[in-house]
Coordinates of C-alpha atoms and ligand atoms in Angstrom, one line a residue:
X1 CA 47.6 -16.2 12.3
X2 CA 47.9 -12.5 12.0
X3 CA 47.4 -12.4 8.2
X4 CA 44.3 -14.6 8.5
X5 CA 42.9 -12.3 11.2
X6 CA 43.5 -9.3 8.9
X7 CA 41.7 -11.2 6.2
X8 CA 38.7 -11.9 8.5
X9 CA 38.6 -8.2 9.6
X10 CA 38.8 -7.1 6.0
X11 CA 36.0 -9.5 5.0
X12 CA 33.9 -8.3 7.9
X13 CA 34.3 -4.6 6.9
X14 CA 33.6 -5.5 3.3
X15 CA 30.3 -7.1 4.5
X16 CA 29.5 -4.0 6.6
X17 CA 30.2 -1.8 3.6
X18 CA 28.3 -4.1 1.3
X19 CA 25.2 -3.8 3.4
X20 CA 25.1 -0.2 4.4
X21 CA 25.0 2.3 1.5
X22 CA 27.3 5.2 2.4
X23 CA 26.0 8.7 2.7
X24 CA 27.9 9.4 -0.5
X25 CA 26.1 6.7 -2.3
X26 CA 22.7 8.1 -1.3
X27 CA 23.8 11.6 -2.1
X28 CA 24.9 10.4 -5.6
X29 CA 21.4 9.3 -6.5
X30 CA 19.2 11.7 -4.4
X31 CA 18.9 14.6 -6.9
X32 CA 17.6 12.4 -9.7
X33 CA 15.3 10.5 -7.3
X34 CA 13.9 13.8 -6.0
X35 CA 13.4 15.1 -9.5
X36 CA 11.5 12.0 -10.4
X37 CA 9.4 12.4 -7.2
X38 CA 8.4 16.0 -8.2
X39 CA 7.5 14.8 -11.7
X40 CA 5.4 11.9 -10.5
X41 CA 3.7 13.9 -7.8
X42 CA 2.6 16.5 -10.3
X43 CA 1.5 13.9 -12.8
X44 CA -0.4 11.3 -10.9
X45 CA -2.5 8.6 -12.7
X46 CA -5.4 6.6 -11.5
X47 CA -5.3 2.8 -10.8
X48 CA -4.8 0.7 -14.0
X49 CA -4.1 3.9 -16.0
X50 CA -0.5 4.4 -15.0
X51 CA 0.9 4.5 -18.6
X52 CA 3.1 7.6 -18.3
X53 CA 4.2 6.7 -14.8
X54 CA 5.2 3.2 -15.9
X55 CA 7.0 4.6 -19.0
X56 CA 9.0 7.0 -16.9
X57 CA 10.1 4.2 -14.5
X58 CA 10.9 1.9 -17.4
X59 CA 13.1 4.5 -19.2
X60 CA 15.1 5.3 -16.0
X61 CA 15.6 1.6 -15.2
X62 CA 16.7 0.8 -18.8
X63 CA 19.1 3.7 -18.6
X64 CA 20.7 2.1 -15.5
X65 CA 21.2 -1.2 -17.4
X66 CA 18.1 -3.1 -16.2
X67 CA 16.3 -5.5 -18.6
X68 CA 12.8 -4.0 -18.5
X69 CA 9.6 -5.6 -19.6
X70 CA 6.5 -3.4 -19.8
X71 CA 2.8 -4.1 -19.9
X72 CA 2.9 -7.0 -17.4
X73 CA -0.6 -7.4 -16.0
X74 CA -1.8 -4.1 -17.6
X75 CA 0.6 -1.2 -17.0
X76 CA 3.0 -3.2 -14.7
X77 CA 6.8 -3.3 -15.3
X78 CA 9.4 -5.8 -14.4
X79 CA 13.1 -4.8 -14.4
X80 CA 15.8 -7.4 -13.9
X81 CA 19.5 -6.9 -13.2
X82 CA 21.4 -10.1 -13.3
X83 CA 24.7 -10.2 -11.5
X84 CA 26.1 -13.7 -11.4
X85 CA 24.9 -16.7 -9.4
X86 CA 22.8 -16.1 -6.3
X87 CA 19.3 -15.6 -5.1
X88 CA 16.5 -13.6 -6.9
X89 CA 15.2 -10.8 -4.7
X90 CA 12.2 -8.7 -5.5
X91 CA 11.6 -5.1 -4.6
X92 CA 8.1 -3.8 -5.4
X93 CA 6.6 -0.4 -5.7
X94 CA 3.0 0.6 -6.5
X95 CA 2.4 3.0 -9.5
X96 CA -1.1 4.4 -8.8
X97 CA -2.6 7.6 -7.4
X98 CA -6.0 8.3 -5.9
X99 CA -9.2 10.3 -6.9
X100 CA -8.4 12.9 -4.2
X101 CA -8.2 16.7 -4.6
X102 CA -4.8 17.8 -3.2
X103 CA -5.2 20.5 -0.6
X104 CA -1.6 20.6 0.8
X105 CA -0.9 24.0 -0.6
X106 CA 2.5 22.8 -1.7
X107 CA 4.2 24.6 -4.7
X108 CA 4.3 21.2 -6.5
X109 CA 0.7 20.1 -5.5
X110 CA -1.1 18.1 -8.2
X111 CA -3.7 19.9 -10.2
X112 CA -4.5 16.9 -12.4
X113 CA -8.0 15.9 -13.2
X114 CA -8.9 12.7 -15.1
X115 CA -11.8 10.5 -16.0
X116 CA -12.4 7.6 -13.7
X117 CA -13.6 4.2 -14.9
X118 CA -17.2 5.3 -14.5
X119 CA -16.5 8.3 -16.9
X120 CA -16.7 10.9 -14.1
X121 CA -14.1 13.6 -14.0
X122 CA -12.2 13.4 -10.7
X123 CA -9.2 15.1 -9.2
X124 CA -6.1 12.9 -8.9
X125 CA -3.4 13.0 -6.2
X126 CA -0.6 10.8 -5.0
X127 CA -2.3 10.9 -1.6
X128 CA -0.9 7.5 -0.5
X129 CA 2.8 8.3 -1.2
X130 CA 3.3 5.8 -4.0
X131 CA 5.3 8.6 -5.8
X132 CA 7.8 8.4 -2.9
X133 CA 8.0 4.6 -3.2
X134 CA 8.8 4.9 -6.9
X135 CA 11.4 7.6 -6.4
X136 CA 13.0 5.5 -3.6
X137 CA 13.0 2.3 -5.8
X138 CA 14.7 4.2 -8.7
X139 CA 17.3 5.7 -6.3
X140 CA 17.9 2.2 -4.9
X141 CA 18.1 0.7 -8.4
X142 CA 20.8 3.2 -9.3
X143 CA 22.9 2.4 -6.2
X144 CA 22.6 -1.3 -6.9
X145 CA 23.5 -0.9 -10.5
X146 CA 26.5 1.2 -9.6
X147 CA 27.8 -1.2 -6.9
X148 CA 27.6 -4.6 -8.4
X149 CA 30.8 -5.6 -6.6
X150 CA 28.8 -5.6 -3.3
X151 CA 26.2 -8.2 -4.3
X152 CA 25.4 -11.1 -6.5
X153 CA 22.3 -12.8 -7.8
X154 CA 19.3 -11.3 -9.6
X155 CA 17.6 -8.1 -8.6
X156 CA 14.0 -8.0 -9.7
X157 CA 12.2 -4.6 -9.5
X158 CA 8.4 -4.7 -9.8
X159 CA 6.3 -1.6 -10.6
X160 CA 2.8 -2.8 -9.8
X161 CA -0.3 -1.0 -11.1
X162 CA -3.7 -0.7 -9.4
X163 CA -2.8 -1.3 -5.8
X164 CA -5.5 1.0 -4.6
X165 CA -8.2 -1.2 -6.2
X166 CA -6.6 -4.3 -4.9
X167 CA -6.2 -5.7 -8.4
X168 CA -2.8 -5.1 -9.8
X169 CA -0.9 -7.8 -7.9
X170 CA -3.4 -10.4 -9.1
X171 CA -3.2 -9.2 -12.7
X172 CA 0.6 -9.3 -12.7
X173 CA 0.6 -12.8 -11.2
X174 CA -2.0 -13.9 -13.8
X175 CA 0.2 -12.4 -16.5
X176 CA 3.2 -14.6 -15.5
X177 CA 5.0 -12.5 -13.0
X178 CA 6.5 -15.6 -11.4
X179 CA 6.6 -17.8 -14.5
X180 CA 7.8 -15.6 -17.3
X181 CA 10.3 -14.0 -14.9
X182 CA 12.4 -15.7 -12.1
X183 CA 10.4 -16.5 -9.0
X184 CA 12.0 -14.5 -6.2
X185 CA 13.5 -16.2 -3.1
X186 CA 12.3 -13.2 -1.0
X187 CA 10.5 -10.0 -1.5
X188 CA 10.7 -6.5 0.0
X189 CA 8.4 -3.5 -0.1
X190 CA 7.9 -0.4 2.0
X191 CA 5.1 2.1 2.7
X192 CA 5.4 5.7 3.8
X193 CA 3.0 7.1 6.4
X194 CA 2.8 9.7 9.1
X195 CA 2.8 7.0 11.8
X196 CA 6.5 7.5 12.1
X197 CA 8.7 10.6 11.7
X198 CA 10.8 10.8 8.6
X199 CA 14.2 9.2 9.2
X200 CA 12.7 6.1 10.9
X201 CA 11.5 2.8 9.7
X202 CA 9.1 0.3 11.4
X203 CA 9.0 -3.4 11.3
X204 CA 6.0 -5.5 12.3
X205 CA 7.2 -9.2 12.4
X206 CA 4.3 -11.5 11.5
X207 CA 1.0 -9.7 10.7
X208 CA 1.8 -6.4 9.1
X209 CA -1.7 -5.1 8.3
X210 CA -5.4 -6.1 8.1
X211 CA -7.6 -8.3 6.1
X212 CA -9.7 -6.1 3.9
X213 CA -13.1 -6.8 2.5
X214 CA -15.2 -4.4 0.3
X215 CA -18.9 -4.9 0.2
X216 CA -21.6 -3.4 -1.9
X217 CA -25.0 -3.6 -0.2
X218 CA -28.1 -2.9 -2.1
X219 CA -31.3 -2.4 -0.2
X220 CA -34.6 -2.8 -2.1
X221 CA -37.7 -0.8 -1.2
X222 CA -40.7 0.5 -2.9
X223 CA -40.6 3.9 -4.5
X224 CA -43.2 6.6 -4.5
X225 CA -44.2 10.2 -3.7
X226 CA -42.4 11.8 -0.8
X227 CA -45.7 13.1 0.4
X228 CA -47.2 9.6 0.6
X229 CA -44.8 7.5 2.5
X230 CA -47.6 5.0 3.4
X231 CA -47.6 3.8 -0.2
X232 CA -43.8 3.1 -0.1
X233 CA -41.1 1.2 1.6
X234 CA -38.4 3.7 2.1
X235 CA -34.9 2.1 1.4
X236 CA -33.2 5.3 2.7
X237 CA -34.7 4.7 6.2
X238 CA -33.8 1.0 6.1
X239 CA -30.2 2.0 5.1
X240 CA -30.0 4.5 8.0
X241 CA -31.1 1.9 10.5
X242 CA -28.8 -0.7 9.0
X243 CA -25.8 1.7 9.2
X244 CA -26.5 2.2 12.9
X245 CA -27.0 -1.5 13.5
X246 CA -23.7 -2.2 11.9
X247 CA -21.9 -0.1 14.4
X248 CA -22.7 -2.6 17.1
X249 CA -20.7 -5.4 15.5
X250 CA -17.3 -4.1 16.6
X251 CA -18.7 -2.6 19.8
X252 CA -21.0 -5.4 21.0
X253 CA -20.2 -8.7 19.1
X254 CA -16.5 -8.8 18.6
X255 CA -14.4 -9.6 21.7
X256 CA -12.9 -6.4 23.2
X257 CA -9.3 -6.1 22.1
X258 CA -9.7 -7.8 18.8
X259 CA -9.3 -5.6 15.7
X260 CA -12.5 -5.1 13.7
X261 CA -13.6 -2.1 11.7
X262 CA -16.9 -1.7 9.8
X263 CA -17.1 1.6 7.8
X264 CA -19.9 2.6 5.5
X265 CA -17.9 4.8 3.1
X266 CA -20.8 5.9 0.9
X267 CA -24.5 5.7 0.5
X268 CA -26.1 6.4 -2.8
X269 CA -29.9 6.7 -3.0
X270 CA -32.5 9.0 -4.5
X271 CA -32.6 11.8 -7.0
X272 CA -35.0 14.4 -5.7
X273 CA -36.3 15.5 -2.3
X274 CA -39.9 14.6 -2.9
X275 CA -39.3 11.1 -4.4
X276 CA -38.8 8.0 -2.2
X277 CA -36.5 5.9 -4.3
X278 CA -36.9 2.1 -4.7
X279 CA -33.3 1.2 -3.8
X280 CA -30.3 2.4 -1.8
X281 CA -26.7 1.3 -2.2
X282 CA -24.0 1.4 0.4
X283 CA -20.3 0.7 0.1
X284 CA -18.5 -0.8 3.1
X285 CA -15.0 -1.5 4.0
X286 CA -14.4 -4.2 6.7
X287 CA -11.0 -4.7 8.4
X288 CA -9.7 -7.4 10.7
X289 CA -6.4 -9.1 11.7
X290 CA -7.7 -12.6 12.5
X291 CA -9.4 -15.0 10.2
X292 CA -12.1 -16.0 12.8
X293 CA -12.9 -12.3 13.5
X294 CA -13.1 -11.6 9.7
X295 CA -15.7 -14.5 9.4
X296 CA -17.6 -13.3 12.4
X297 CA -17.9 -9.7 11.2
X298 CA -18.9 -10.6 7.6
X299 CA -21.5 -13.0 8.9
X300 CA -22.9 -10.3 11.3
X301 CA -23.1 -7.8 8.4
X302 CA -25.1 -10.2 6.3
X303 CA -27.4 -11.0 9.2
X304 CA -28.1 -7.4 10.1
X305 CA -28.6 -6.2 6.6
X306 CA -31.1 -8.9 5.9
X307 CA -32.9 -8.5 9.2
X308 CA -33.3 -4.7 8.9
X309 CA -34.8 -5.1 5.5
X310 CA -37.1 -7.8 6.7
X311 CA -38.2 -5.7 9.7
X312 CA -39.2 -2.9 7.3
X313 CA -41.2 -5.3 5.1
X314 CA -38.9 -4.9 2.1
X315 CA -40.1 -6.6 -1.1
X316 CA -36.8 -8.3 -1.7
X317 CA -33.9 -9.4 0.3
X318 CA -30.9 -7.0 0.0
X319 CA -28.0 -8.1 -2.0
X320 CA -24.5 -8.1 -0.4
X321 CA -21.8 -8.2 -3.0
X322 CA -18.3 -9.0 -1.8
X323 CA -16.4 -7.3 -4.6
X324 CA -12.9 -6.9 -3.4
X325 CA -10.9 -8.5 -0.7
X326 CA -7.3 -9.0 0.3
X327 CA -5.7 -11.0 3.1
X328 CA -3.3 -9.4 5.5
X329 CA 0.3 -9.1 4.6
X330 CA 2.4 -11.6 6.6
X331 CA 6.0 -10.6 7.3
X332 CA 8.2 -13.7 7.6
X333 CA 9.4 -13.5 11.2
X334 CA 12.9 -15.0 10.4
X335 CA 13.3 -12.6 7.5
X336 CA 12.2 -9.6 9.7
X337 CA 14.8 -10.6 12.3
X338 CA 17.5 -11.0 9.8
X339 CA 16.8 -7.7 8.0
X340 CA 16.7 -5.7 11.2
X341 CA 20.5 -5.8 11.3
X342 CA 21.1 -4.1 7.9
X343 CA 18.3 -1.7 8.6
X344 CA 19.8 -0.6 11.9
X345 CA 23.2 -0.3 10.2
X346 CA 21.7 1.9 7.5
X347 CA 19.5 4.2 9.4
X348 CA 20.7 3.9 13.0
X349 CA 19.6 1.4 15.7
X350 CA 17.4 4.0 17.4
X351 CA 15.5 4.7 14.2
X352 CA 14.3 1.1 13.6
X353 CA 11.0 0.7 15.5
X354 CA 9.1 -2.4 16.2
X355 CA 5.5 -1.7 15.2
X356 CA 2.0 -3.1 15.9
X357 CA 0.0 -4.2 12.8
X358 CA -1.7 -1.3 11.0
X359 CA -5.3 -1.1 9.6
X360 CA -4.8 -0.1 5.9
X361 CA -4.5 -3.0 3.5
X362 CA -2.4 -4.0 0.6
X363 CA -2.5 -6.4 -2.2
X364 CA 1.1 -7.3 -1.7
X365 CA -0.5 -10.2 0.3
X366 CA -1.0 -12.0 -3.1
X367 CA 2.8 -12.1 -3.6
X368 CA 3.3 -13.6 -0.2
X369 CA 0.6 -16.2 -0.9
X370 CA 2.6 -17.2 -4.0
X371 CA 5.2 -18.5 -1.6
X372 CA 7.5 -15.5 -1.5
X373 CA 8.7 -14.8 2.1
X374 CA 8.7 -11.1 2.5
X375 CA 9.4 -8.1 4.6
X376 CA 7.0 -5.2 4.1
X377 CA 8.1 -2.4 6.3
X378 CA 7.0 1.1 7.2
X379 CA 8.8 4.2 6.3
X380 CA 8.4 7.3 8.4
X381 CA 7.0 10.3 6.4
X382 CA 6.1 12.9 9.1
X383 CA 8.0 16.1 9.5
X384 CA 9.8 15.2 12.8
X385 CA 8.8 18.6 14.4
X386 CA 5.2 18.3 13.4
X387 CA 5.2 14.6 14.6
X388 CA 6.5 15.7 18.0
X389 CA 4.0 18.5 18.2
X390 CA 1.1 16.2 17.3
X391 CA 2.2 13.6 19.8
X392 CA 2.4 16.2 22.6
X393 CA -1.0 17.7 21.8
X394 CA -2.7 14.3 21.2
X395 CA -3.7 15.1 17.7
X396 CA -3.2 13.1 14.5
X397 CA -1.3 14.1 11.4
X398 CA -3.1 13.7 8.1
X399 CA -3.3 10.0 7.2
X400 CA -2.6 8.4 3.8
X401 CA -5.5 9.2 1.4
X402 CA -6.0 12.6 3.0
X403 CA -6.0 15.6 0.7
X404 CA -3.5 17.0 3.2
X405 CA -1.1 14.1 3.1
X406 CA 2.4 15.6 2.5
X407 CA 5.4 13.6 3.6
X408 CA 8.6 15.3 4.6
X409 CA 10.2 14.3 1.3
X410 CA 13.9 14.7 1.7
X411 CA 14.5 12.7 4.9
X412 CA 11.9 10.2 4.0
X413 CA 13.2 9.6 0.5
X414 CA 16.8 9.4 1.7
X415 CA 15.9 6.9 4.4
X416 CA 13.8 4.8 2.0
X417 CA 16.7 4.6 -0.4
X418 CA 19.3 3.7 2.3
X419 CA 16.9 1.1 3.9
X420 CA 16.1 -0.6 0.6
X421 CA 19.7 -0.7 -0.6
X422 CA 20.8 -2.1 2.7
X423 CA 18.2 -4.8 2.8
X424 CA 18.7 -5.8 -0.8
X425 CA 22.5 -6.1 -0.4
X426 CA 21.9 -8.3 2.7
X427 CA 19.6 -10.6 0.8
X428 CA 21.8 -10.7 -2.2
X429 CA 24.9 -12.0 -0.3
X430 CA 23.6 -15.4 -1.2
X431 CA 23.9 -16.8 2.3
Ligands
ZN501 ZN1 -3.5 3.8 -0.4
ZN502 ZN1 -0.5 2.9 -0.5

């Protein structure tokens, strides 16, 4: 009786150890992970051009004993660590940065400029925190490689290119991510933001984020001399009216309380002050949580764009090109419930927050749609003192994609590593 009780207690403590990386384990990998963070932050690369970034990750993971394949779906990498029989579990990071000029004033701020796909020179910054995700993944990879006695199965690390253009997940899948490599039984990813203070993680069971649709609207008019508007049909005026009309979709057509965002992010028209151009182009991003709201909003945009052009007597119906879209990421509720336990053990019960869905989108949705139950969770990035100050004064800290986005790296990175390692060990117990 007593020996078997001791055995049970020993097993329980082994499981607890197995799931929660110790402070010593995180300390052991932190310096290297932070060094990688600084390097990646100062050398960001645009979507689908992450060659140096991918090579750095591949080299580190090979050094840890992972079997690494490069150039999957462009610059993507897949790193496998096989450790006996058991499930295959995926951990994914993005590789890409954004065309944003860093204005954080940090000593390690990016000064990189690069040519974008249109051939324009643009500043480049890891303004979405993907550098922190990569550093966290490599830290976690090291812990997992050094503690193979705590888990069994196959760990599959994925470095995905071109998340910001909602294309990298698709290109990796098309290049055999789940056919050339084992298809994961479950997947995990995280995203840092200033919505939570560093040290915390957030779980949104079910819908994690929004459906996203990118639209390019071209309004056709009739060009001419700026001094003779009566001889023209001015597409800039039509665009201006259209933009204002679009603001009534969320405020007047969608049921109050439902999530709907229509943002016109750019308008390109004209070359000179005294020329009325013959067309105007607008770029829109549309966000929603529910499928019926998504359909309603897209239909309303098409209707209003067409009607405003018609009202102005435009010579041609505007074109509405739906050029990028992604569905919302769905967090498997049973998986979210299961993984709350190791997350609480790793970062403290009071530091695991249940969150509402967030508006920014993610092409991780394509992995979920391939039949991979997943947990995509939030990682706190805000300096806790600034977070408390902002909350008290009712202001918002810089969001992802801001030139001022600057996570509190040390506590965020340590928490990311501890959380990922805990979750992977739980999933790789093979139960
Ligand atoms: Zn982003
Ligand atoms: Zn991002």
